[in-house]
Amino acid sequence: MFNRQLAQKLLRKENLVVPILFKPIQFRVINKLFRGEKLSENEKRYLRGKIKKKLQALNELTLDETHDEFTNLLNNISSYYITGLDALKHNGYGWYYEPKFIEIINTKIEGIMNFGSTKIRFIRVKSVKNSKISVDKETGIKYATNEQIIKDTKFTKNEFTKLVWQQMLKRYGEVFAQNKENKMEKESKIDYSKYGV
């Protein structure tokens, strides 16, 4: 997948990357891709070869850098957790969609900010003390549990998240979330046959 932001950075730093990282012809291919111009058959061959591998390596490096910056931002907030579709995806229930923005429940900031190509929406609450969260072992980022995500829709006012959550509950049942309403219904139904009636 072609990363336009990476290509734009490379084009701005032409003197730095040519000829150290890219040969002039390879750099011309990146330039044409960025501008959306049609590539010749020879340029397509270049793109399938070393250019592709170099771009993938650079993309991985920039993703790691962005991820570290994002983690640092969240660590500065300290009392926070990610909720909504991004949390659902992290919990393993969102392989088919790409969230348009990340919703972060916190006790310090409110508003929307752009972070690279990602939009972050900060929702301020009085406390996150009683929220059910899990911490990613690799990154240390805090995410809402599936049960918490539905509670958070009261603050986020995200109806789409609510709809997706309800669909997931219908599809996966108690594996997805412990539904108190279902439990209460089961408990209230009395099996009179046990009592010989």
mmCIF file of C-alpha atoms in Angstrom, residues 5-6 8 21 27 36 39 49 53 59 78 83 103 111 115 130 149 155 161 165 178 190-191 193-194 197:
data_model
loop_
_atom_site.group_PDB
_atom_site.id
_atom_site.type_symbol
_atom_site.label_atom_id
_atom_site.label_comp_id
_atom_site.label_asym_id
_atom_site.label_seq_id
_atom_site.Cartn_x
_atom_site.Cartn_y
_atom_site.Cartn_z
ATOM 1 C CA GLN A 5 2.575 11.009 3.753
ATOM 2 C CA LEU A 6 5.831 9.065 3.567
ATOM 3 C CA GLN A 8 5.572 13.622 0.620
ATOM 4 C CA LEU A 21 18.519 5.700 -0.378
ATOM 5 C CA PHE A 27 12.949 8.690 -6.929
ATOM 6 C CA GLY A 36 -0.939 10.090 -9.592
ATOM 7 C CA LEU A 39 3.933 4.578 -14.801
ATOM 8 C CA GLY A 49 11.398 -4.600 -6.951
ATOM 9 C CA LYS A 53 11.014 -3.069 -0.293
ATOM 10 C CA ASN A 59 6.912 2.875 6.244
ATOM 11 C CA SER A 78 -2.040 9.324 32.466
ATOM 12 C CA THR A 83 -12.899 3.297 23.790
ATOM 13 C CA GLU A 103 -12.064 8.031 21.028
ATOM 14 C CA GLY A 111 -11.733 18.208 21.929
ATOM 15 C CA PHE A 115 -2.241 13.167 14.993
ATOM 16 C CA ASN A 130 -14.387 2.472 38.080
ATOM 17 C CA ILE A 149 -17.461 0.335 25.446
ATOM 18 C CA PHE A 155 -20.444 10.082 26.822
ATOM 19 C CA THR A 161 -20.388 2.227 17.844
ATOM 20 C CA TRP A 165 -21.581 -3.347 19.579
ATOM 21 C CA GLN A 178 -21.344 -10.469 29.873
ATOM 22 C CA ILE A 190 -38.170 -20.303 37.404
ATOM 23 C CA ASP A 191 -38.136 -23.927 36.336
ATOM 24 C CA SER A 193 -40.416 -28.871 37.116
ATOM 25 C CA LYS A 194 -37.556 -28.939 39.628
ATOM 26 C CA VAL A 197 -45.130 -28.813 39.757
#
